[in-house]
Amino acid sequence: MSDREKVFTTLTRRGLLKGGAAVAGGVVGLGGFPYINRFAVRAQETPLKFWQFYAPGGPVASQVAWFEKTVADWNDSHPQKIELEFIPNSEYISGPKLATAFASGEGPDIFIISPGDFLRYYNGGVLKDLTPFIDDKAKADFPESVIANRMVDGKIFGIPMEVEPMAMYYSVKAFEEAGLNENDVPKTWEALLEVAKKLTTPERFGVMFETQPGYYQNFTWYPFLWQGGGEFQTADGKSSFDSPATVQALKFWQDAINSGVAPRQIMGAGGHDTIANLASGYVAMQNVGIWGISQLQSNAKDFQYGVFRLPTPPNGKYVTVGGGWAFVANANGHNSDAAGEFCAWALASMDQGSVNRVANWCTKGKSDMPPRNSALKSGGGAFSTGMIGKFAEEIHPGTRAEPRVPPEVYKIISDAIQQTQLGGADPQATATAASQQLDAFLTSYQGAPIL
């Protein structure tokens, strides 16, 4: 029996629930899921369930339309039908709904995951190998930096639909009220806090970083670790979290809170929500990803804003993080071959319809950088003009892929961020303690490689 099979067969639902109680923010902490095949394979006339947080009923009409058209086009040309099932973002990302569905044998046939949560599902034996459904030319169309954290042993288990670099957004109105303009855009951490102080009023915070624990908060914090040369593990799999780079990144976010220029409480759906935080006037600057462009275009068209690269620490180097969601298929689903075929048809075929579908998602449905070279070409001028063009030219070149980590590693890092950012803990002591915890876990970890 392989290590992966051992992981899969030894877990229990009791272990799932126990892990869930230990994870901040409602994210279930486990390495795998016990699948109970209680049902025979459904006939093709029974639709496969596709769980995601975009459609139908999502907050952005263009994204709803893209998902609905994608599924409708498939259903018009294939005997096995697919049905979209909308799960609110708050339940999908931070809640236990997806994980507990798999624990009870009721996981969806198709769903989307980020790199940060890849190992939870791969190590649990959930993910279908999609490699047989993708031809070699299409595989080569995905840059290695985009596809690597969705692969294990040369096989593809997730097909990315986007690349989402992080940046800083700012309110033009708030800048003008403070006597600032685009020439005052901060380039260093110190300058960011100074500008944030000028922008802070009794009704508005100067800057915002995510404060809610979860995979997203970790994702947004990684660039500040990397800019100072920090990492959370060495090449030989040991912890490197106890470093000056870690300490200064933890302290920077803590200083933003302690100085009163950043809020402890985030509005709306979370730190990824530009409408409830930046456009509302709650904050003047917000650390958020490229998707903010489509949010503002769809729901705050008259709001004037600017975007700039993440500032850097003393002697630091510019880098940002590029996440993004990927289509995956349930290996134990009702028709896993059809589910795998759909994922490849939708996002990883050299057919022009598939290429255009990816380009349209990144330019019309949402606002993202494309994960395929052909889609970048197909998008044409959309990636060289406007705000997306600014991301493509100034921000995206410094992108590093989001790490994939098992839930235990995520939790240790998340706790360190929370303890320092909101709890007032000493950054050095916190980094040391977290590093010891990481070492204890990494020495016994047996799942797919952490990247």
Tab-separated table of C-alpha atoms in Angstrom:
chain	number	residue	atom	x	y	z
A	1	MET	CA	0.000	0.000	0.000
A	2	SER	CA	1.356	3.438	-0.954
A	3	ASP	CA	1.894	6.255	1.554
A	4	ARG	CA	-0.987	8.126	-0.046
A	5	GLU	CA	-3.301	5.118	0.366
A	6	LYS	CA	-2.239	4.747	4.000
A	7	VAL	CA	-3.104	8.387	4.664
A	8	PHE	CA	-6.456	7.924	2.985
A	9	THR	CA	-7.505	4.694	4.703
A	10	THR	CA	-6.516	5.581	8.256
A	11	LEU	CA	-8.474	8.817	8.611
A	12	THR	CA	-11.902	8.859	10.193
A	13	ARG	CA	-14.784	11.303	10.295
A	14	ARG	CA	-14.087	11.720	13.996
A	15	GLY	CA	-10.601	12.896	13.077
A	16	LEU	CA	-12.062	15.358	10.617
A	17	LEU	CA	-14.333	16.939	13.208
A	18	LYS	CA	-11.577	17.014	15.798
A	19	GLY	CA	-9.272	18.766	13.338
A	20	GLY	CA	-11.967	21.263	12.486
A	21	ALA	CA	-12.309	22.351	16.109
A	22	ALA	CA	-8.618	23.194	16.250
A	23	VAL	CA	-8.411	25.496	13.268
A	24	ALA	CA	-8.919	29.265	13.503
A	25	GLY	CA	-11.538	30.912	11.367
A	26	GLY	CA	-13.556	27.753	10.860
A	27	VAL	CA	-11.141	26.130	8.406
A	28	VAL	CA	-11.021	22.379	8.945
A	29	GLY	CA	-7.513	21.140	9.680
A	30	LEU	CA	-6.912	17.667	8.259
A	31	GLY	CA	-4.762	15.853	5.800
A	32	GLY	CA	-7.421	13.765	4.054
A	33	PHE	CA	-10.954	12.510	3.874
A	34	PRO	CA	-12.481	9.044	4.255
A	35	TYR	CA	-14.649	8.466	1.220
A	36	ILE	CA	-17.597	6.098	1.595
A	37	ASN	CA	-18.925	4.983	-1.778
A	38	ARG	CA	-22.560	4.518	-0.811
A	39	PHE	CA	-24.063	5.001	-4.218
A	40	ALA	CA	-23.819	3.296	-7.557
A	41	VAL	CA	-22.622	5.340	-10.494
A	42	ARG	CA	-25.437	7.614	-11.554
A	43	ALA	CA	-26.863	7.430	-15.021
A	44	GLN	CA	-25.675	10.138	-17.363
A	45	GLU	CA	-28.977	11.949	-17.143
A	46	THR	CA	-28.204	12.825	-13.498
A	47	PRO	CA	-26.137	16.039	-13.593
A	48	LEU	CA	-22.707	16.223	-11.986
A	49	LYS	CA	-22.529	18.818	-9.220
A	50	PHE	CA	-20.048	21.680	-9.693
A	51	TRP	CA	-19.440	23.569	-6.437
A	52	GLN	CA	-17.993	27.081	-6.523
A	53	PHE	CA	-18.762	30.580	-5.203
A	54	TYR	CA	-19.467	32.426	-8.451
A	55	ALA	CA	-22.752	31.215	-9.957
A	56	PRO	CA	-25.655	31.196	-9.996
A	57	GLY	CA	-26.371	33.962	-7.527
A	58	GLY	CA	-22.892	35.429	-7.178
A	59	PRO	CA	-22.304	39.154	-6.588
A	60	VAL	CA	-20.581	39.908	-9.931
A	61	ALA	CA	-22.851	39.546	-12.979
A	62	SER	CA	-20.013	39.047	-15.468
A	63	GLN	CA	-18.656	36.127	-13.461
A	64	VAL	CA	-22.086	34.540	-13.138
A	65	ALA	CA	-22.513	34.819	-16.910
A	66	TRP	CA	-19.127	33.211	-17.636
A	67	PHE	CA	-19.797	30.176	-15.453
A	68	GLU	CA	-23.318	29.736	-16.765
A	69	LYS	CA	-22.169	29.927	-20.390
A	70	THR	CA	-19.295	27.510	-19.774
A	71	VAL	CA	-21.612	24.880	-18.317
A	72	ALA	CA	-24.342	25.528	-20.905
A	73	ASP	CA	-21.853	25.077	-23.774
A	74	TRP	CA	-20.726	21.772	-22.282
A	75	ASN	CA	-24.266	20.561	-21.708
A	76	ASP	CA	-25.205	21.386	-25.284
A	77	SER	CA	-22.492	19.108	-26.645
A	78	HIS	CA	-22.070	16.270	-24.124
A	79	PRO	CA	-24.401	13.537	-22.824
A	80	GLN	CA	-23.214	13.879	-19.219
A	81	LYS	CA	-24.765	17.075	-17.914
A	82	ILE	CA	-23.304	19.385	-15.271
A	83	GLU	CA	-25.154	21.569	-12.785
A	84	LEU	CA	-23.706	24.622	-11.039
A	85	GLU	CA	-24.178	24.741	-7.288
A	86	PHE	CA	-23.434	28.083	-5.642
A	87	ILE	CA	-21.763	28.070	-2.209
A	88	PRO	CA	-21.343	31.520	-0.609
A	89	ASN	CA	-17.733	32.622	-0.463
A	90	SER	CA	-17.715	32.789	3.346
A	91	GLU	CA	-18.821	29.155	3.599
A	92	TYR	CA	-16.645	27.858	0.776
A	93	ILE	CA	-13.307	29.396	1.763
A	94	SER	CA	-13.442	29.710	5.546
A	95	GLY	CA	-16.245	27.342	6.461
A	96	PRO	CA	-16.174	23.553	6.757
A	97	LYS	CA	-18.851	22.865	4.110
A	98	LEU	CA	-16.593	21.446	1.395
A	99	ALA	CA	-14.427	19.401	3.762
A	100	THR	CA	-17.323	17.927	5.713
A	101	ALA	CA	-19.138	17.079	2.485
A	102	PHE	CA	-16.239	14.855	1.498
A	103	ALA	CA	-16.032	13.368	4.983
A	104	SER	CA	-19.627	12.176	4.695
A	105	GLY	CA	-19.201	10.791	1.178
A	106	GLU	CA	-21.182	13.640	-0.371
A	107	GLY	CA	-18.433	15.702	-1.968
A	108	PRO	CA	-19.176	17.462	-5.280
A	109	ASP	CA	-18.109	15.942	-8.592
A	110	ILE	CA	-16.293	19.117	-9.666
A	111	PHE	CA	-15.063	21.986	-7.491
A	112	ILE	CA	-12.413	24.693	-7.327
A	113	ILE	CA	-9.442	24.965	-4.960
A	114	SER	CA	-6.526	27.327	-4.430
A	115	PRO	CA	-2.884	26.182	-4.194
A	116	GLY	CA	-2.992	26.803	-0.448
A	117	ASP	CA	-5.552	24.039	0.023
A	118	PHE	CA	-4.255	21.627	-2.648
A	119	LEU	CA	-2.487	19.228	-0.286
A	120	ARG	CA	-5.536	18.855	1.944
A	121	TYR	CA	-7.417	17.275	-0.939
A	122	TYR	CA	-4.555	15.539	-2.730
A	123	ASN	CA	-3.271	13.833	0.412
A	124	GLY	CA	-6.846	12.821	1.190
A	125	GLY	CA	-7.153	10.878	-2.055
A	126	VAL	CA	-9.854	13.181	-3.393
A	127	LEU	CA	-8.306	14.612	-6.569
A	128	LYS	CA	-8.689	12.999	-9.984
A	129	ASP	CA	-5.603	12.753	-12.200
A	130	LEU	CA	-6.452	15.080	-15.091
A	131	THR	CA	-3.330	14.360	-17.128
A	132	PRO	CA	-4.989	11.817	-19.499
A	133	PHE	CA	-7.481	14.462	-20.606
A	134	ILE	CA	-4.842	17.098	-21.557
A	135	ASP	CA	-2.694	16.758	-24.684
A	136	ASP	CA	1.013	17.585	-24.629
A	137	LYS	CA	0.663	20.855	-26.529
A	138	ALA	CA	-1.888	22.108	-24.008
A	139	LYS	CA	0.327	21.063	-21.092
A	140	ALA	CA	3.167	23.112	-22.534
A	141	ASP	CA	0.831	26.116	-22.805
A	142	PHE	CA	0.861	26.478	-19.000
A	143	PRO	CA	4.090	28.043	-17.648
A	144	GLU	CA	5.775	25.856	-15.057
A	145	SER	CA	5.471	28.603	-12.443
A	146	VAL	CA	1.681	28.396	-12.808
A	147	ILE	CA	1.086	24.657	-13.085
A	148	ALA	CA	3.789	23.221	-10.779
A	149	ASN	CA	1.851	23.598	-7.525
A	150	ARG	CA	-1.047	21.658	-9.068
A	151	MET	CA	1.160	18.712	-10.025
A	152	VAL	CA	2.518	15.643	-8.219
A	153	ASP	CA	4.996	13.214	-9.802
A	154	GLY	CA	4.518	14.820	-13.196
A	155	LYS	CA	0.724	14.446	-13.127
A	156	ILE	CA	-1.745	17.323	-13.212
A	157	PHE	CA	-4.475	17.315	-10.545
A	158	GLY	CA	-5.810	20.851	-10.981
A	159	ILE	CA	-6.209	23.187	-13.956
A	160	PRO	CA	-5.752	26.872	-13.108
A	161	MET	CA	-8.192	29.408	-14.494
A	162	GLU	CA	-6.254	32.526	-13.471
A	163	VAL	CA	-3.197	34.069	-11.834
A	164	GLU	CA	-3.949	36.727	-9.220
A	165	PRO	CA	-1.040	38.934	-8.094
A	166	MET	CA	-1.439	41.130	-5.016
A	167	ALA	CA	-0.911	44.904	-4.940
A	168	MET	CA	-1.939	48.032	-3.038
A	169	TYR	CA	-5.047	49.979	-4.112
A	170	TYR	CA	-5.692	53.560	-3.019
A	171	SER	CA	-8.557	56.035	-3.109
A	172	VAL	CA	-7.783	59.068	-5.271
A	173	LYS	CA	-10.279	61.135	-3.268
A	174	ALA	CA	-8.629	60.223	0.047
A	175	PHE	CA	-5.214	61.129	-1.359
A	176	GLU	CA	-6.467	64.503	-2.579
A	177	GLU	CA	-8.114	65.277	0.760
A	178	ALA	CA	-4.770	64.644	2.468
A	179	GLY	CA	-2.892	66.828	-0.016
A	180	LEU	CA	-1.295	63.801	-1.693
A	181	ASN	CA	-1.078	62.607	-5.297
A	182	GLU	CA	0.372	59.712	-7.284
A	183	ASN	CA	3.893	61.071	-6.686
A	184	ASP	CA	3.402	60.299	-2.980
A	185	VAL	CA	2.749	56.605	-3.552
A	186	PRO	CA	4.970	54.838	-0.981
A	187	LYS	CA	7.770	52.570	-2.099
A	188	THR	CA	8.964	51.351	1.315
A	189	TRP	CA	7.264	49.886	4.397
A	190	GLU	CA	8.251	52.926	6.431
A	191	ALA	CA	6.811	55.296	3.846
A	192	LEU	CA	3.597	53.251	3.654
A	193	LEU	CA	2.965	53.738	7.367
A	194	GLU	CA	3.810	57.445	7.116
A	195	VAL	CA	1.379	57.956	4.229
A	196	ALA	CA	-1.230	55.847	6.019
A	197	LYS	CA	-0.946	58.153	9.033
A	198	LYS	CA	-1.674	61.182	6.830
A	199	LEU	CA	-4.690	59.403	5.359
A	200	THR	CA	-6.144	58.330	8.703
A	201	THR	CA	-9.084	60.360	10.018
A	202	PRO	CA	-11.694	59.732	12.736
A	203	GLU	CA	-13.875	58.159	10.023
A	204	ARG	CA	-11.241	56.370	7.943
A	205	PHE	CA	-8.211	54.126	8.357
A	206	GLY	CA	-5.129	54.813	6.262
A	207	VAL	CA	-4.325	51.256	5.184
A	208	MET	CA	-5.709	47.754	5.530
A	209	PHE	CA	-4.267	44.256	5.692
A	210	GLU	CA	-6.384	41.153	6.155
A	211	THR	CA	-7.074	40.417	9.842
A	212	GLN	CA	-9.329	37.375	9.552
A	213	PRO	CA	-7.459	34.066	9.999
A	214	GLY	CA	-7.598	31.745	7.011
A	215	TYR	CA	-5.746	30.634	3.908
A	216	TYR	CA	-6.356	34.028	2.353
A	217	GLN	CA	-4.622	35.909	5.170
A	218	ASN	CA	-1.575	33.653	4.899
A	219	PHE	CA	-1.582	34.169	1.134
A	220	THR	CA	-1.544	37.962	1.511
A	221	TRP	CA	1.232	37.883	4.137
A	222	TYR	CA	3.713	35.713	2.202
A	223	PRO	CA	5.100	38.560	0.027
A	224	PHE	CA	6.157	40.518	3.108
A	225	LEU	CA	8.078	37.452	4.303
A	226	TRP	CA	9.704	36.895	0.906
A	227	GLN	CA	10.669	40.532	0.333
A	228	GLY	CA	13.186	40.291	3.150
A	229	GLY	CA	14.526	36.960	1.910
A	230	GLY	CA	12.471	34.830	4.281
A	231	GLU	CA	11.059	31.322	3.759
A	232	PHE	CA	9.137	28.933	5.992
A	233	GLN	CA	11.162	25.841	5.064
A	234	THR	CA	14.626	24.994	3.740
A	235	ALA	CA	15.414	22.996	0.610
A	236	ASP	CA	15.856	19.868	2.743
A	237	GLY	CA	12.451	20.233	4.381
A	238	LYS	CA	13.363	21.859	7.688
A	239	SER	CA	11.850	24.992	9.169
A	240	SER	CA	13.472	28.329	8.362
A	241	PHE	CA	10.709	30.416	9.933
A	242	ASP	CA	12.886	31.717	12.771
A	243	SER	CA	14.632	34.438	10.764
A	244	PRO	CA	15.017	38.233	10.722
A	245	ALA	CA	12.807	38.342	7.599
A	246	THR	CA	9.970	36.566	9.415
A	247	VAL	CA	10.303	38.822	12.444
A	248	GLN	CA	10.217	42.047	10.448
A	249	ALA	CA	7.218	40.882	8.367
A	250	LEU	CA	5.246	40.006	11.513
A	251	LYS	CA	6.262	43.291	13.134
A	252	PHE	CA	5.284	45.364	10.088
A	253	TRP	CA	1.684	44.144	10.165
A	254	GLN	CA	1.666	44.546	13.951
A	255	ASP	CA	2.958	48.122	13.692
A	256	ALA	CA	0.179	49.006	11.264
A	257	ILE	CA	-2.411	47.947	13.864
A	258	ASN	CA	-0.635	49.354	16.921
A	259	SER	CA	-0.110	52.760	15.314
A	260	GLY	CA	-3.828	53.058	14.637
A	261	VAL	CA	-3.515	53.429	10.851
A	262	ALA	CA	-4.940	49.953	10.083
A	263	PRO	CA	-8.212	48.446	11.342
A	264	ARG	CA	-8.583	45.338	13.445
A	265	GLN	CA	-12.047	44.742	12.004
A	266	ILE	CA	-12.601	44.187	8.263
A	267	MET	CA	-15.854	45.146	6.586
A	268	GLY	CA	-17.975	43.095	4.185
A	269	ALA	CA	-16.815	39.672	3.032
A	270	GLY	CA	-13.224	40.193	4.166
A	271	GLY	CA	-9.919	41.663	3.108
A	272	HIS	CA	-10.565	40.662	-0.502
A	273	ASP	CA	-13.677	42.880	-0.643
A	274	THR	CA	-12.810	46.259	-2.188
A	275	ILE	CA	-16.389	47.532	-2.239
A	276	ALA	CA	-17.064	47.324	1.507
A	277	ASN	CA	-13.619	48.584	2.493
A	278	LEU	CA	-11.934	50.832	-0.078
A	279	ALA	CA	-14.842	52.139	-2.162
A	280	SER	CA	-16.986	52.713	0.943
A	281	GLY	CA	-14.368	55.039	2.418
A	282	TYR	CA	-13.631	52.762	5.374
A	283	VAL	CA	-9.950	52.647	4.342
A	284	ALA	CA	-7.806	54.782	2.026
A	285	MET	CA	-5.394	52.032	0.935
A	286	GLN	CA	-6.072	48.296	0.726
A	287	ASN	CA	-3.812	45.301	0.176
A	288	VAL	CA	-5.770	43.270	-2.375
A	289	GLY	CA	-5.392	41.326	-5.613
A	290	ILE	CA	-6.028	41.983	-9.283
A	291	TRP	CA	-9.638	40.816	-8.937
A	292	GLY	CA	-10.351	44.174	-7.271
A	293	ILE	CA	-10.490	45.731	-10.743
A	294	SER	CA	-13.577	43.741	-11.744
A	295	GLN	CA	-15.176	44.219	-8.320
A	296	LEU	CA	-14.916	47.982	-8.623
A	297	GLN	CA	-15.930	48.039	-12.281
A	298	SER	CA	-19.059	46.005	-11.545
A	299	ASN	CA	-20.167	47.550	-8.253
A	300	ALA	CA	-18.498	50.987	-7.905
A	301	LYS	CA	-18.009	52.295	-11.445
A	302	ASP	CA	-17.622	55.917	-10.403
A	303	PHE	CA	-15.025	55.238	-7.719
A	304	GLN	CA	-11.608	56.639	-8.663
A	305	TYR	CA	-8.625	54.622	-7.549
A	306	GLY	CA	-5.002	53.891	-8.257
A	307	VAL	CA	-2.807	50.820	-7.877
A	308	PHE	CA	0.847	50.454	-6.904
A	309	ARG	CA	3.366	47.696	-6.229
A	310	LEU	CA	3.830	46.340	-2.734
A	311	PRO	CA	6.389	48.490	-0.888
A	312	THR	CA	9.599	46.830	0.282
A	313	PRO	CA	11.523	46.659	3.579
A	314	PRO	CA	15.065	47.997	4.093
A	315	ASN	CA	17.425	46.168	1.716
A	316	GLY	CA	14.460	44.176	0.471
A	317	LYS	CA	13.502	43.038	-3.031
A	318	TYR	CA	10.128	43.509	-4.684
A	319	VAL	CA	8.038	40.359	-4.921
A	320	THR	CA	4.342	39.676	-4.859
A	321	VAL	CA	2.318	36.485	-4.628
A	322	GLY	CA	0.178	35.057	-7.402
A	323	GLY	CA	-2.648	32.805	-6.363
A	324	GLY	CA	-5.676	31.728	-8.305
A	325	TRP	CA	-8.339	29.050	-8.392
A	326	ALA	CA	-8.240	25.799	-10.320
A	327	PHE	CA	-10.859	23.346	-11.577
A	328	VAL	CA	-10.519	19.901	-9.993
A	329	ALA	CA	-12.510	16.682	-10.233
A	330	ASN	CA	-13.543	14.296	-7.469
A	331	ALA	CA	-11.694	11.018	-8.055
A	332	ASN	CA	-14.514	9.173	-6.285
A	333	GLY	CA	-17.377	11.057	-7.898
A	334	HIS	CA	-20.354	9.715	-9.770
A	335	ASN	CA	-18.641	9.994	-13.165
A	336	SER	CA	-15.066	11.061	-12.530
A	337	ASP	CA	-13.992	10.554	-16.148
A	338	ALA	CA	-16.649	12.976	-17.394
A	339	ALA	CA	-15.727	15.415	-14.611
A	340	GLY	CA	-12.065	15.225	-15.609
A	341	GLU	CA	-12.942	15.635	-19.268
A	342	PHE	CA	-14.987	18.745	-18.440
A	343	CYS	CA	-12.122	20.387	-16.534
A	344	ALA	CA	-9.757	19.861	-19.472
A	345	TRP	CA	-12.359	20.867	-22.078
A	346	ALA	CA	-13.143	24.069	-20.206
A	347	LEU	CA	-9.623	25.288	-19.436
A	348	ALA	CA	-6.906	23.105	-20.976
A	349	SER	CA	-7.754	22.299	-24.577
A	350	MET	CA	-5.960	23.767	-27.578
A	351	ASP	CA	-9.364	24.249	-29.174
A	352	GLN	CA	-9.859	27.977	-29.735
A	353	GLY	CA	-13.038	27.902	-27.673
A	354	SER	CA	-11.077	26.759	-24.623
A	355	VAL	CA	-8.334	29.345	-25.185
A	356	ASN	CA	-10.899	32.131	-25.579
A	357	ARG	CA	-12.785	30.938	-22.520
A	358	VAL	CA	-9.695	31.440	-20.338
A	359	ALA	CA	-8.946	34.813	-21.941
A	360	ASN	CA	-12.555	35.949	-21.477
A	361	TRP	CA	-12.539	34.945	-17.816
A	362	CYS	CA	-9.410	37.022	-17.211
A	363	THR	CA	-10.581	40.102	-19.133
A	364	LYS	CA	-14.390	40.119	-19.101
A	365	GLY	CA	-15.650	37.758	-16.409
A	366	LYS	CA	-13.073	38.720	-13.820
A	367	SER	CA	-9.815	40.694	-13.937
A	368	ASP	CA	-6.818	38.373	-13.810
A	369	MET	CA	-3.599	37.453	-15.510
A	370	PRO	CA	-4.069	34.380	-17.723
A	371	PRO	CA	-2.476	31.045	-16.728
A	372	ARG	CA	-1.897	30.075	-20.390
A	373	ASN	CA	0.397	31.626	-22.979
A	374	SER	CA	-2.229	31.230	-25.704
A	375	ALA	CA	-4.836	33.045	-23.594
A	376	LEU	CA	-2.425	35.935	-23.044
A	377	LYS	CA	-2.070	36.213	-26.823
A	378	SER	CA	-5.807	35.820	-27.374
A	379	GLY	CA	-6.568	38.606	-24.888
A	380	GLY	CA	-4.500	41.016	-26.960
A	381	GLY	CA	-4.753	44.645	-25.967
A	382	ALA	CA	-6.741	43.896	-22.822
A	383	PHE	CA	-3.475	42.996	-21.102
A	384	SER	CA	-1.658	46.152	-22.217
A	385	THR	CA	-4.143	48.906	-21.375
A	386	GLY	CA	-5.985	50.210	-18.323
A	387	MET	CA	-5.574	48.792	-14.851
A	388	ILE	CA	-5.024	45.224	-16.080
A	389	GLY	CA	-2.251	46.612	-18.276
A	390	LYS	CA	-0.700	48.253	-15.221
A	391	PHE	CA	-0.756	44.919	-13.411
A	392	ALA	CA	0.736	43.161	-16.438
A	393	GLU	CA	3.541	45.697	-16.850
A	394	GLU	CA	4.433	46.742	-13.297
A	395	ILE	CA	3.077	44.260	-10.771
A	396	HIS	CA	2.882	40.803	-12.341
A	397	PRO	CA	6.605	40.553	-13.303
A	398	GLY	CA	7.470	40.179	-9.607
A	399	THR	CA	4.978	37.365	-9.034
A	400	ARG	CA	5.884	34.219	-7.122
A	401	ALA	CA	3.464	31.290	-6.974
A	402	GLU	CA	1.351	30.781	-3.859
A	403	PRO	CA	2.821	28.012	-1.683
A	404	ARG	CA	0.950	24.756	-1.247
A	405	VAL	CA	1.084	23.516	2.314
A	406	PRO	CA	-0.721	20.897	4.413
A	407	PRO	CA	-3.304	22.207	6.894
A	408	GLU	CA	-0.927	21.783	9.822
A	409	VAL	CA	1.658	24.137	8.288
A	410	TYR	CA	-1.004	26.644	7.323
A	411	LYS	CA	-2.298	26.649	10.913
A	412	ILE	CA	1.111	27.254	12.497
A	413	ILE	CA	1.787	30.229	10.221
A	414	SER	CA	-1.752	31.548	10.669
A	415	ASP	CA	-1.418	31.425	14.454
A	416	ALA	CA	1.869	33.351	14.289
A	417	ILE	CA	0.270	36.094	12.196
A	418	GLN	CA	-2.747	36.350	14.468
A	419	GLN	CA	-0.753	36.341	17.695
A	420	THR	CA	1.436	39.219	16.565
A	421	GLN	CA	-0.953	41.263	14.410
A	422	LEU	CA	-3.899	41.315	16.796
A	423	GLY	CA	-2.661	39.654	19.975
A	424	GLY	CA	0.339	41.905	20.596
A	425	ALA	CA	2.791	39.001	20.943
A	426	ASP	CA	6.513	39.592	20.526
A	427	PRO	CA	7.414	38.884	16.862
A	428	GLN	CA	10.773	37.286	17.653
A	429	ALA	CA	9.413	34.958	20.331
A	430	THR	CA	6.479	34.071	18.100
A	431	ALA	CA	8.709	33.268	15.120
A	432	THR	CA	10.907	31.048	17.283
A	433	ALA	CA	7.972	29.117	18.746
A	434	ALA	CA	6.301	28.708	15.353
A	435	SER	CA	9.546	27.469	13.816
A	436	GLN	CA	9.853	24.793	16.495
A	437	GLN	CA	6.304	23.656	15.773
A	438	LEU	CA	7.022	23.544	12.053
A	439	ASP	CA	10.125	21.429	12.601
A	440	ALA	CA	8.186	18.985	14.751
A	441	PHE	CA	5.606	18.518	12.005
A	442	LEU	CA	7.912	18.535	8.991
A	443	THR	CA	10.077	15.718	10.362
A	444	SER	CA	7.129	13.310	10.173
A	445	TYR	CA	5.246	14.640	7.143
A	446	GLN	CA	4.697	11.990	4.443
A	447	GLY	CA	2.342	13.582	1.927
A	448	ALA	CA	3.028	15.147	-1.471
A	449	PRO	CA	5.863	17.667	-1.582
A	450	ILE	CA	5.320	21.072	0.017
A	451	LEU	CA	6.061	23.784	-2.551
